[in-house]
C-alpha positions as semicolon CSV with decimal commas, in nm:
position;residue;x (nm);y (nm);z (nm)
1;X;2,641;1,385;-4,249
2;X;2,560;1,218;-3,925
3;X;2,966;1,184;-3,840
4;X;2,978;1,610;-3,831
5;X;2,683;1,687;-3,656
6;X;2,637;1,774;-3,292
7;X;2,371;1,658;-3,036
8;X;2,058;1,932;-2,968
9;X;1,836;1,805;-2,752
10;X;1,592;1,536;-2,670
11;X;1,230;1,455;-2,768
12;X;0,913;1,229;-2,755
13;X;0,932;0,943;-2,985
14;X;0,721;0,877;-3,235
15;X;0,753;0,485;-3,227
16;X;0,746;0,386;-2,878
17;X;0,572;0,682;-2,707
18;X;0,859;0,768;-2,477
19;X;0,863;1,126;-2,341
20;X;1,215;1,189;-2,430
21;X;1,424;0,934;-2,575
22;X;1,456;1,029;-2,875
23;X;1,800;1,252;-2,925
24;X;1,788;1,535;-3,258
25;X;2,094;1,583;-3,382
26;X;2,214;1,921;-3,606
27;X;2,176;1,747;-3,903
28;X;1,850;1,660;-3,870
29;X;1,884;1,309;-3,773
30;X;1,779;1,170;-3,478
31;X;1,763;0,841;-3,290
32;X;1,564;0,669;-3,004
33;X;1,759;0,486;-2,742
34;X;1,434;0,324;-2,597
35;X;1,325;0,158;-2,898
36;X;1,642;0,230;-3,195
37;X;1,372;0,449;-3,385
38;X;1,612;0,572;-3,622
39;X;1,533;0,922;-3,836
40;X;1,757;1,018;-4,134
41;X;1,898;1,394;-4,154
42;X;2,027;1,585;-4,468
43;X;2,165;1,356;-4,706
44;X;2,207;1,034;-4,481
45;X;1,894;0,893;-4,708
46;X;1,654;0,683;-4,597
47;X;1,792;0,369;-4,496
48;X;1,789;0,299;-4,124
49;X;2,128;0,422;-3,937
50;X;2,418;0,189;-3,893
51;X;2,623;0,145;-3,509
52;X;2,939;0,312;-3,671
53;X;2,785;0,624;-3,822
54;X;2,677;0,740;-3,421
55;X;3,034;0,659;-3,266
56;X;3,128;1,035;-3,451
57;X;2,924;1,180;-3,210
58;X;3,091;1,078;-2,898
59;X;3,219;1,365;-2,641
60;X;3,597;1,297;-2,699
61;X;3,729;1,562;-2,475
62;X;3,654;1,433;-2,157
63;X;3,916;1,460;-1,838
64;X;3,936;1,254;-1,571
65;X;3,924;1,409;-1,246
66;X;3,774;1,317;-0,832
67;X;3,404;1,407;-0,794
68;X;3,454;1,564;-0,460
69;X;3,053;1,562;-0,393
70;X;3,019;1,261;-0,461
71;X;3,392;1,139;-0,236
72;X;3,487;0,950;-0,611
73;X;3,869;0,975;-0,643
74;X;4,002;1,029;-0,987
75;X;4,151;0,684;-0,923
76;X;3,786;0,518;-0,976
77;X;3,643;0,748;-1,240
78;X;3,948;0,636;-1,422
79;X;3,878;0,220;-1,358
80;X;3,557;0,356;-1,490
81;X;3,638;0,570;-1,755
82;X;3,379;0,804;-1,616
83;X;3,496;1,184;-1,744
84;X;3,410;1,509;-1,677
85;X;3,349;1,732;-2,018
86;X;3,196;2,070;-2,135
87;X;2,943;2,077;-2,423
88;X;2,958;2,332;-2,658
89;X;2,698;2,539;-2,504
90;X;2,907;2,591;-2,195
91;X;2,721;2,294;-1,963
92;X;2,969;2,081;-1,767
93;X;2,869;1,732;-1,750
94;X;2,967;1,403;-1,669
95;X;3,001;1,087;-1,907
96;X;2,942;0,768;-1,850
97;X;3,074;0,510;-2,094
98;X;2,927;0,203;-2,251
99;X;3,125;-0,072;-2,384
100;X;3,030;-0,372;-2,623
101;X;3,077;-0,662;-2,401
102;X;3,256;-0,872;-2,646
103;X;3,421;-0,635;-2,908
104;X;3,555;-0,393;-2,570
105;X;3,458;-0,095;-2,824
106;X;3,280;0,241;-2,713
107;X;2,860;0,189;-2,839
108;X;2,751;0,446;-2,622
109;X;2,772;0,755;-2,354
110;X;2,543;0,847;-2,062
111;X;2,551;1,234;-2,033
112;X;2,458;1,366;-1,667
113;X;2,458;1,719;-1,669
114;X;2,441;1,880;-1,350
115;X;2,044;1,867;-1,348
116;X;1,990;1,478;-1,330
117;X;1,666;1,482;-1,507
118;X;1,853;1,639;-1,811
119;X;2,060;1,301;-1,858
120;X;2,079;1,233;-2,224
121;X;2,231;0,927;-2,442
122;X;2,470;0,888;-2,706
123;X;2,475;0,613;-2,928
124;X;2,350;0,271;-2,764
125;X;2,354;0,261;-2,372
126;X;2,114;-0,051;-2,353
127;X;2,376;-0,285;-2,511
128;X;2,552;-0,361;-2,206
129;X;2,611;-0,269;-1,821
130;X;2,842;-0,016;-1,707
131;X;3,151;-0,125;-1,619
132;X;3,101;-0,468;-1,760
133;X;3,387;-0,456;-1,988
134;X;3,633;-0,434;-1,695
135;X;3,536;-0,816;-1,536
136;X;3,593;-1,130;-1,684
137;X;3,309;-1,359;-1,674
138;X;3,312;-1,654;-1,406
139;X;3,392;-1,480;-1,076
140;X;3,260;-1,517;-0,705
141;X;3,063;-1,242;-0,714
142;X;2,922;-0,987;-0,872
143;X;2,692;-0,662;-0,704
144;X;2,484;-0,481;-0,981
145;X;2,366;-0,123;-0,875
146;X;2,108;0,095;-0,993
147;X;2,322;0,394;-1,112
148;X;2,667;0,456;-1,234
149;X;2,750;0,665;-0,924
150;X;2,599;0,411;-0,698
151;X;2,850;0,149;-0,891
152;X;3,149;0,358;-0,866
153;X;3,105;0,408;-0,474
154;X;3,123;0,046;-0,456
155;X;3,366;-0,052;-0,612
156;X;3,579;0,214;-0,460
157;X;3,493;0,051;-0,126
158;X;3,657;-0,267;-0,249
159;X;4,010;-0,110;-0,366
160;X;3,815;-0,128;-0,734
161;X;3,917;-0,491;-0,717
162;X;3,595;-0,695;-0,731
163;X;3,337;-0,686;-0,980
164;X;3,078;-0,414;-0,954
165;X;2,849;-0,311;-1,277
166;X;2,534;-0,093;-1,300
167;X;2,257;-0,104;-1,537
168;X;2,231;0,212;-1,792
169;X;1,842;0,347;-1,733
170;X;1,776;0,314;-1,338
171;X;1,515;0,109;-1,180
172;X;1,262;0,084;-1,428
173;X;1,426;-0,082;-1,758
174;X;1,671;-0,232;-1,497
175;X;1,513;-0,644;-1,564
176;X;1,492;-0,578;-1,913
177;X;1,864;-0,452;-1,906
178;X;1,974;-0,755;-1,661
179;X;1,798;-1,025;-1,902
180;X;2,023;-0,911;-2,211
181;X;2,307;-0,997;-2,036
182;X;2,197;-1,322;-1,843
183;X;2,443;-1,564;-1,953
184;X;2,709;-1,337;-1,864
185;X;2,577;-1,267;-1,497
186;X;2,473;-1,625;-1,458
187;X;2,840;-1,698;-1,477
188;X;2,962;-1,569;-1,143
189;X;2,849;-1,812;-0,826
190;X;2,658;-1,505;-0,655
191;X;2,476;-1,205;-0,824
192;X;2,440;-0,932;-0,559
193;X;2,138;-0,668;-0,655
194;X;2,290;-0,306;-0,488
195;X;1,946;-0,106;-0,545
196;X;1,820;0,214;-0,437
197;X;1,642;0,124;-0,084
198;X;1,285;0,296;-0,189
199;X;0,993;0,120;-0,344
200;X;1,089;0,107;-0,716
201;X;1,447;-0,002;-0,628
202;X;1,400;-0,269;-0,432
203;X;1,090;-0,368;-0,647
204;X;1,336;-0,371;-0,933
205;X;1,586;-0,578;-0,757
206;X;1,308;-0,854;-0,649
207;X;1,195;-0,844;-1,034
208;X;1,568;-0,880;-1,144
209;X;1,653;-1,175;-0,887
210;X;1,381;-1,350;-1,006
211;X;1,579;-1,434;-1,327
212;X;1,806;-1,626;-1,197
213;X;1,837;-2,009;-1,095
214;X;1,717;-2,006;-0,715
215;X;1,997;-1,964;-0,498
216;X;2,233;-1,731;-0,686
217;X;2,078;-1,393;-0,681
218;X;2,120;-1,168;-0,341
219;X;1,952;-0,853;-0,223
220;X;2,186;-0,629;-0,041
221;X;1,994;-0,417;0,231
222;X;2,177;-0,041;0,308
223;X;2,103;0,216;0,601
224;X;2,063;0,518;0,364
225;X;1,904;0,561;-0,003
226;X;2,192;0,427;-0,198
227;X;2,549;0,326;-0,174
228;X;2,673;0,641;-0,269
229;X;2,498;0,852;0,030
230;X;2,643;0,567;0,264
231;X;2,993;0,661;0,110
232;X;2,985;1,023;0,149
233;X;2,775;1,034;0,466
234;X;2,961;0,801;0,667
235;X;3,294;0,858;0,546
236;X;3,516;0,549;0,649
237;X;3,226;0,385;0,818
238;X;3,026;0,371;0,531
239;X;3,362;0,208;0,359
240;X;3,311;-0,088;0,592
241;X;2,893;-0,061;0,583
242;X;2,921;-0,090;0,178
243;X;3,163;-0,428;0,218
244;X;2,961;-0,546;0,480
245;X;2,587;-0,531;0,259
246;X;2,785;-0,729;0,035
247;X;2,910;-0,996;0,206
248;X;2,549;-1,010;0,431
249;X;2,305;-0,976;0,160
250;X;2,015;-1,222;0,166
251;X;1,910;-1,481;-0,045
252;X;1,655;-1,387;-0,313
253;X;1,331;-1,532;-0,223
254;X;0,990;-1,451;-0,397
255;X;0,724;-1,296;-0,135
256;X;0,531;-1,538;0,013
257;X;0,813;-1,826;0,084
258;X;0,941;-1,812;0,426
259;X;1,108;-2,023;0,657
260;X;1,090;-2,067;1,048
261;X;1,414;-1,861;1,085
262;X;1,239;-1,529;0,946
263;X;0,922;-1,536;1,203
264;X;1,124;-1,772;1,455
265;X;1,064;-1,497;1,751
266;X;0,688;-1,408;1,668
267;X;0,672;-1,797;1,685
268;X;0,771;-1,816;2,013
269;X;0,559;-1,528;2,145
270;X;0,228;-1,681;2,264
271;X;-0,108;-1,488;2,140
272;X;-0,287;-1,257;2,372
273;X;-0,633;-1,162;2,403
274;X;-0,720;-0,861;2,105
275;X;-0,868;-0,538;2,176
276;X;-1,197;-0,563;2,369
277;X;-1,585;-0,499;2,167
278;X;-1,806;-0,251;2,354
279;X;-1,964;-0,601;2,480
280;X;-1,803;-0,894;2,648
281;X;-2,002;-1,186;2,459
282;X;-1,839;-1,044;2,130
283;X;-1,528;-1,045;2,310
284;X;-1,536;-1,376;2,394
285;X;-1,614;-1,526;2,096
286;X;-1,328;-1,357;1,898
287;X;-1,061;-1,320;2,141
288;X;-1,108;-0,963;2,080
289;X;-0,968;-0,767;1,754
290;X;-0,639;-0,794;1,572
291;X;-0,479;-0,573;1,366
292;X;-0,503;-0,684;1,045
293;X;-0,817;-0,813;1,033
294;X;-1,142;-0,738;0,866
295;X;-1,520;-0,745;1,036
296;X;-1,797;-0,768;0,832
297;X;-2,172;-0,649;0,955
298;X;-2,517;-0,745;0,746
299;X;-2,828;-0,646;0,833
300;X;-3,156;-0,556;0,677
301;X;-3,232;-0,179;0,599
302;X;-3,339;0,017;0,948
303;X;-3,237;-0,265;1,126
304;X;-2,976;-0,068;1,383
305;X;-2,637;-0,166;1,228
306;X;-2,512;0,199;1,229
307;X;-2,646;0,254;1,573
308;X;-2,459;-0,050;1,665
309;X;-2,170;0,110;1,488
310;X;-2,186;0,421;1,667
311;X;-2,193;0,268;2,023
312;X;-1,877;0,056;1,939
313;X;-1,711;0,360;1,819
314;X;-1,816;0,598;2,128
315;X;-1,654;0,236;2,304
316;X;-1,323;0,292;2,141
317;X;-1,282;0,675;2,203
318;X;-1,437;0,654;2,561
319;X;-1,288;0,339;2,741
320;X;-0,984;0,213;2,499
321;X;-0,892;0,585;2,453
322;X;-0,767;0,484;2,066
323;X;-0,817;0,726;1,760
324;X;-1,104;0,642;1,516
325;X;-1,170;0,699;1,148
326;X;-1,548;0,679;1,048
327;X;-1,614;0,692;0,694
328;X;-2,049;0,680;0,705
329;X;-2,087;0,704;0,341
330;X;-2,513;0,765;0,383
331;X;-2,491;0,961;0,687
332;X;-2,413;1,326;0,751
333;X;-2,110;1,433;1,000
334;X;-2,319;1,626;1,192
335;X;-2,601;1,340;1,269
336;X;-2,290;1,147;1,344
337;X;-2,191;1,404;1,622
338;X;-2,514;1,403;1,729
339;X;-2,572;0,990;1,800
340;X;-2,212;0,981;1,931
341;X;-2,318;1,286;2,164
342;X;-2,622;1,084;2,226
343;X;-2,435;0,756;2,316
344;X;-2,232;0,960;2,610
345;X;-2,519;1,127;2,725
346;X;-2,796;0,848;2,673
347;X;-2,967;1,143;2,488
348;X;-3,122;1,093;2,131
349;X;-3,019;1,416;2,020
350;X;-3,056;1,328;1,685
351;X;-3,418;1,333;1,741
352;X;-3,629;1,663;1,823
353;X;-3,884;1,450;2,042
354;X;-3,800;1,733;2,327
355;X;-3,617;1,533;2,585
356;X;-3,359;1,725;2,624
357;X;-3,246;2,040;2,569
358;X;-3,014;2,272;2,358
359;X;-2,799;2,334;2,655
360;X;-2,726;1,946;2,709
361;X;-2,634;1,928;2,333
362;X;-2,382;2,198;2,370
363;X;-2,237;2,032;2,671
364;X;-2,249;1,686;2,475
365;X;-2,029;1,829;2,172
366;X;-1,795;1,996;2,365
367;X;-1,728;1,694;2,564
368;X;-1,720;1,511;2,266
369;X;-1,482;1,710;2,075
370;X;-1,287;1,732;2,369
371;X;-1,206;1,396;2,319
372;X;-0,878;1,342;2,082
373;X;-0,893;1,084;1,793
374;X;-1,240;1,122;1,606
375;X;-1,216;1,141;1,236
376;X;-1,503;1,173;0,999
377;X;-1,541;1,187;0,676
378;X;-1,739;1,441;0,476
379;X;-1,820;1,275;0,125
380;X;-2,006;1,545;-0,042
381;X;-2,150;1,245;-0,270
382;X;-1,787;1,143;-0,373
383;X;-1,817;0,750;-0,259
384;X;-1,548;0,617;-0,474
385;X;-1,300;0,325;-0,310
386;X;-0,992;0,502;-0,416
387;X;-1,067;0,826;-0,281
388;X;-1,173;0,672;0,062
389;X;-0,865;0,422;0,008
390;X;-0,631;0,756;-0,015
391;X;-0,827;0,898;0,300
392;X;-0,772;0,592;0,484
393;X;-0,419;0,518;0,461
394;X;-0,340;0,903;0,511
395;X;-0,547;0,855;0,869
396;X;-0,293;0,573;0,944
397;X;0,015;0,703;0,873
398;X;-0,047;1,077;0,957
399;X;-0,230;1,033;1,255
400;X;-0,164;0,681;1,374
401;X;-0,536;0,559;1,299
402;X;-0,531;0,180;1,307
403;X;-0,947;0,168;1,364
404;X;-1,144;0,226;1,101
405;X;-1,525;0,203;1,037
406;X;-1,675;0,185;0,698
407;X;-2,094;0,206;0,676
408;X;-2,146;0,070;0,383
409;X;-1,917;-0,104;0,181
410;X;-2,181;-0,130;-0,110
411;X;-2,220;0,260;-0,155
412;X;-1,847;0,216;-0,301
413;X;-1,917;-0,078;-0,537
414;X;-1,992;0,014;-0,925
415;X;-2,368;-0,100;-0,954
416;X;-2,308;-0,218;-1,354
417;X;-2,048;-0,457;-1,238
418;X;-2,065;-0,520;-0,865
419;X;-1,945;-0,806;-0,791
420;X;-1,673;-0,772;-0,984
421;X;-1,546;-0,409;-0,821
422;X;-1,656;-0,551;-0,429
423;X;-1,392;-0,859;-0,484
424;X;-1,155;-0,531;-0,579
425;X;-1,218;-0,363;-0,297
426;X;-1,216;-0,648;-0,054
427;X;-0,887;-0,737;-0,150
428;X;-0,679;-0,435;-0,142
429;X;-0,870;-0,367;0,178
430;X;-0,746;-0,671;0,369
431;X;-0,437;-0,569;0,189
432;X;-0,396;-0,238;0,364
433;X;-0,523;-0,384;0,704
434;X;-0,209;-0,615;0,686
435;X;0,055;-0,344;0,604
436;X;-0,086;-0,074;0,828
437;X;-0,196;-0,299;1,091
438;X;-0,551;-0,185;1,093
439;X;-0,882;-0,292;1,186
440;X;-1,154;-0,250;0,957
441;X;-1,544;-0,270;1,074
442;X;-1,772;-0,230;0,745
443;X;-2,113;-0,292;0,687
444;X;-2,289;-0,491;0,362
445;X;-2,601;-0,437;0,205
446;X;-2,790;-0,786;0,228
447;X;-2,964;-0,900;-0,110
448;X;-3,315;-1,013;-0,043
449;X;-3,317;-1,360;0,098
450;X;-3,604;-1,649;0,009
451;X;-3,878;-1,662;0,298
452;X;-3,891;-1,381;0,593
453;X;-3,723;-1,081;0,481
454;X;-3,460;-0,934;0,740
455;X;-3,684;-0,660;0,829
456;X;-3,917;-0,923;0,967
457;X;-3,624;-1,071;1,160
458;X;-3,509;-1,299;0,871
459;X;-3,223;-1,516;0,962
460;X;-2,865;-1,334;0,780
461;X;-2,644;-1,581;0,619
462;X;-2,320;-1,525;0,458
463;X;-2,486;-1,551;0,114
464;X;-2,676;-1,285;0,147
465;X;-2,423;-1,018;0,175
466;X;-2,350;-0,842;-0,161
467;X;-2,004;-0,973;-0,335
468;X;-2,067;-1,220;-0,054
469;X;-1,791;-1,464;-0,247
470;X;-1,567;-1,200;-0,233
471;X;-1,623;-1,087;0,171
472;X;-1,617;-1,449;0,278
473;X;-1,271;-1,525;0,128
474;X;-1,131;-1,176;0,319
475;X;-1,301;-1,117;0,613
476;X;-1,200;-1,269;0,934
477;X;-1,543;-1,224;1,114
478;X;-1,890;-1,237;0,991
479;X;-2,181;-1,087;1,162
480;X;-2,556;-1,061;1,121
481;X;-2,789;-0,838;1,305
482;X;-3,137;-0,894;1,292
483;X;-3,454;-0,757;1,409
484;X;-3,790;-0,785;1,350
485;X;-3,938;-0,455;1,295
486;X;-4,252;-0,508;1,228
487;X;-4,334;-0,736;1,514
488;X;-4,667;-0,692;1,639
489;X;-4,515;-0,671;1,982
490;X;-4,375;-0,372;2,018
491;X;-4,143;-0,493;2,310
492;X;-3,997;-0,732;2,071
493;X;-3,909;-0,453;1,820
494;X;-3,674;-0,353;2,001
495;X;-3,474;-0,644;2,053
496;X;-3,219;-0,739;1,807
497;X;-2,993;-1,088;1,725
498;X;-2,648;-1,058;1,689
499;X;-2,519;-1,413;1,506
500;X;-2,206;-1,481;1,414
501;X;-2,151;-1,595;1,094
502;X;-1,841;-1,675;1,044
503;X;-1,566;-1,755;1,283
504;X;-1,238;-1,775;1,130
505;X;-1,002;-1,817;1,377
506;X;-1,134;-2,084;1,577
507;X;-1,485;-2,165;1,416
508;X;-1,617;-2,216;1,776
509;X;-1,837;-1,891;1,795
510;X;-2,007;-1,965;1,413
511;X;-2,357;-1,978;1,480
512;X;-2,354;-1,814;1,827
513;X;-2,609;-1,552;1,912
514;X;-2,629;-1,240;2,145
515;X;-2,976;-1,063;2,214
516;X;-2,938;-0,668;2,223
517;X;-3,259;-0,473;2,345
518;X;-3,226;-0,091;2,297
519;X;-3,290;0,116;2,618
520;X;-3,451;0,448;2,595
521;X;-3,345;0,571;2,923
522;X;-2,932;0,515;2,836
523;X;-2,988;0,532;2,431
524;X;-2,761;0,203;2,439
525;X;-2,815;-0,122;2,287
526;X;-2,791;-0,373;2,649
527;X;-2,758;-0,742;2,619
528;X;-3,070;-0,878;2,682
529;X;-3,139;-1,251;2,841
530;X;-3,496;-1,359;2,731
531;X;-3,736;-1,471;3,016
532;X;-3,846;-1,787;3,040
533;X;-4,133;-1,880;2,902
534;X;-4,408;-1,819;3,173
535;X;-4,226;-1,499;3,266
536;X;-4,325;-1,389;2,892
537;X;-4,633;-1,475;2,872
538;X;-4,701;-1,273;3,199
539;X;-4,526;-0,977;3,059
540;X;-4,747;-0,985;2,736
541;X;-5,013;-0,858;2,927
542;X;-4,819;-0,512;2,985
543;X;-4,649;-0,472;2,668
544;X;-4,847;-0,208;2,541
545;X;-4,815;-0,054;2,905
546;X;-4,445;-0,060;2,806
547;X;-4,415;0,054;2,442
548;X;-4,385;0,371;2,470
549;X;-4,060;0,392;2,686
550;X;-3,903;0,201;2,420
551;X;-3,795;0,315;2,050
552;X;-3,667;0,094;1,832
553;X;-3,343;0,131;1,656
């Protein structure tokens, strides 16, 4: 019979899927306190089980005695009926009881023996909080914690005076747990949410406020993980810290909705010019870069957006002396070296055209990798946004990376559904530029506009870059380069447009232009001011004269 047999151990459940809810019992029985999955045992038939048949397997032996580890005097555990037993197998554990709200009788047990992820159940813990059975409803306050220990500590702060419950199964069923007893919590003027200061418990305590009427759920903020380590790592200080989280926890307010008071002293701190581009026209028009923010390049294939790329990057180690993470999904580390090499040197050692030497590239890379702060990526073909995603933040919080350049953004894109994945990626990418504080600089594939393609110097517009919906809504500047490369003048080749697409801080630089003209002799893309028109037509005469001491891109 289910009243004589003893608890064996726990199990996945059929029903619900769980790993181990599901207690077996020496009889045979067993029953799943995730989803009341109920199987009979020997001669308990077939009949689903009944609330009275499981109260015979309560631990009835329990003592109550301090938990010195935890600094819980006896005094508390016995407000809280928390005991201290031995199973039969020798295993001491602790056991939290579980009261019926309304009837005041024993539904179920919380076993913690001393390994926590061994905790088991007996009989129904989901029914109620613990410790709710000790308040009447209709109070001041309440604080609601995310573990019995956790509750205890608090309460024991207060001289076990004031209302303090916890919920039975931790963070995650911890709104499911709070909406079964709604009424009852709705009745006191405040609801204070005690959780575990990590993600999940304070996620859990922003999905739990959110139940309430606005105004009457708080979010109590603590130095340490929990109330508990405040109590017994701050001794009589953490006595006052605990009282004082109560009485100074905020109002719950869904993310998003702020008021002047929360950014009231970044309101009153004017802006300041951003971090400076490799060329002061770009600076100009944006105010330099934010943190934050997201810069988008198009250009046509072979057009020189990587080159541009690599000079701004060579910028940033060189002059601004900040650590850079390049992530050049179509290009190997070792070319990279080479143009970056190249850029400080105003050698094109990434081209055997014999103008320099083997020596000067030696020199180049040691000077280079002398230089702290360059990151590369190796992709060995893996281009997939999570894995760069992963890379990325590990950069930033590892080695305090904040700029990041990503050549191309397409490569990561899934080609049967690509607009779809590039709004995906956009997102969570402005996403982690906001809550790491870093810039992004990425390049877009163009799709092929109507008229002049971009290789013939086609004008870029927004439209044209792949998922462009997507990278207009995200990105905070917009930027075509074009060139046309298959000008029959083969001075113009070499001379770029940089246009700025789209301004979103000011809209005052859309539509501007700068002219870059690559120089052989530095291997730098220059600004480049156009001569007027008789000037050109003079210099026509000596362009082929000229051609050959300048490459294109």
């Amino acid at each position: 019979m289910a009243e004589d047999s003893d608890f064996v151990g726990k199990e996945p459940c059929p029903a619900c899927g769980s790993r181990n809810n599901l207690a077996r019992y020496s009889d045979g029985h067993a029953f799943c306190f995730g989803c009341d999955h109920y199987e009979p045992g020997e001669g308990t038939g077939t009949s689903p089980r009944t609330r009275t048949s499981m109260s015979h397997n309560f631990i009835q032996d329990g003592v109550y005695q301090a938990l010195p580890v935890r600094k819980i005097s006896e005094e508390t555990c016995r407000k809280f009926g928390y005991t201290v037993a031995t199973l039969s197998d020798g295993r001491k554990v602790q056991v939290a009881p579980i009261y019926d709200p309304e009837t005041r009788e024993l539904i179920g047990q919380k076993v913690r023996p001393k390994e926590k992820d061994e905790t088991f159940a007996i009989g129904k813990v989901t029914g109620a909080l613990f410790g709710q059975n000790l308040w009447a409803q209709g109070g001041r306050k309440i604080v609601i914690t995310e573990g019995e220990i956790d509750c205890m500590s608090v309460s024991q702060a207060q001289g076990n005076k004031y209302p303090v419950v916890s919920v039975p199964n931790g963070a995650a069923g911890a709104a499911k747990a709070v909406a079964k007893q709604l009424d009852w919590l709705s009745s006191f003027e405040e609801v204070i949410f005690m959780f575990d200061m990590d993600k999940p418990g304070q996620d859990a305590a922003a999905e739990c406020a959110g139940l309430f009427d606005p105004g009457k759920a708080k979010i109590a903020s603590l130095p340490r993980k929990d109330a508990n380590e405040v109590l017994v790592l701050d001794g009589s200080d953490g006595v006052r810290t605990l009282i004082n989280a109560v009485f100074n926890a905020k109002p719950y307010s869904p993310d998003g909705l702020i008021t002047i008071n929360d950014i009231y002293d970044q309101a009153i701190t004017p802006p300041v010019l951003g971090i400076a581009w490799a060329w002061d026209i770009m600076t100009a028009w944006t105010y330099g870069r934010r943190p934050g923010e997201c810069y988008g390049f198009g250009a046509g294939t072979g057009v020189g957006k990587s080159d541009l790329f690599t000079q701004q990057v060579e910028y940033d180690l060189n002059t601004l002396h900040v650590p850079v993470g390049m992530f050049m999904l179509e290009q190997n580390p070792v070319e990279t070296v080479w143009r970056l090499a190249g850029k400080m040197e105003g050698k094109s050692f990434h081209v055997p055209d014999g103008t320099w030497t083997n020596e000067e590239l030696v020199a180049a890379v040691d000077k280079l990798r002398a230089i702290p702060g360059l990151h590369l990526y190796q992709s060995f073909g893996r281009n997939d946004w999570a894995l760069i995603k992963s890379r990325i933040r590990y950069l930033a919080v590892a080695h305090g990376v904040r700029h990041i350049y990503l050549d191309h953004l397409t490569a990561l894109a899934d080609p049967a559904k690509e607009r779809e994945t590039l709004e995906i990626i956009m997102e969570e990418m402005a996403s982690m530029a906001n809550e790491l504080g870093l810039i992004f600089h990425y390049v877009s594939h163009l799709s092929t506009p109507e008229g002049k393609s971009h290789e013939e110097g086609g004008r870029v517009l927004s439209k044209h870059f792949k998922g462009s919906r997507a990278i207009a809504f995200w990105t905070h500047y917009m930027f075509g380069l074009e060139r046309d490369k298959l000008a029959d003048d083969p001075v113009q080749r070499t001379i770029a447009t940089l246009r700025c697409i789209k301004d979103r801080m000011t809209g005052r630089a859309d539509g501007e232009t700068m002219l870059l003209r690559y120089d052989r002799a530095t291997c730098r893309l220059v600004p480049y001011v156009a001569p007027p028109p008789q000037e050109a037509f003079a210099a026509s005469f000596t362009a082929e004269d000229d051609a050959d001491d300048e490459a294109p891109f």
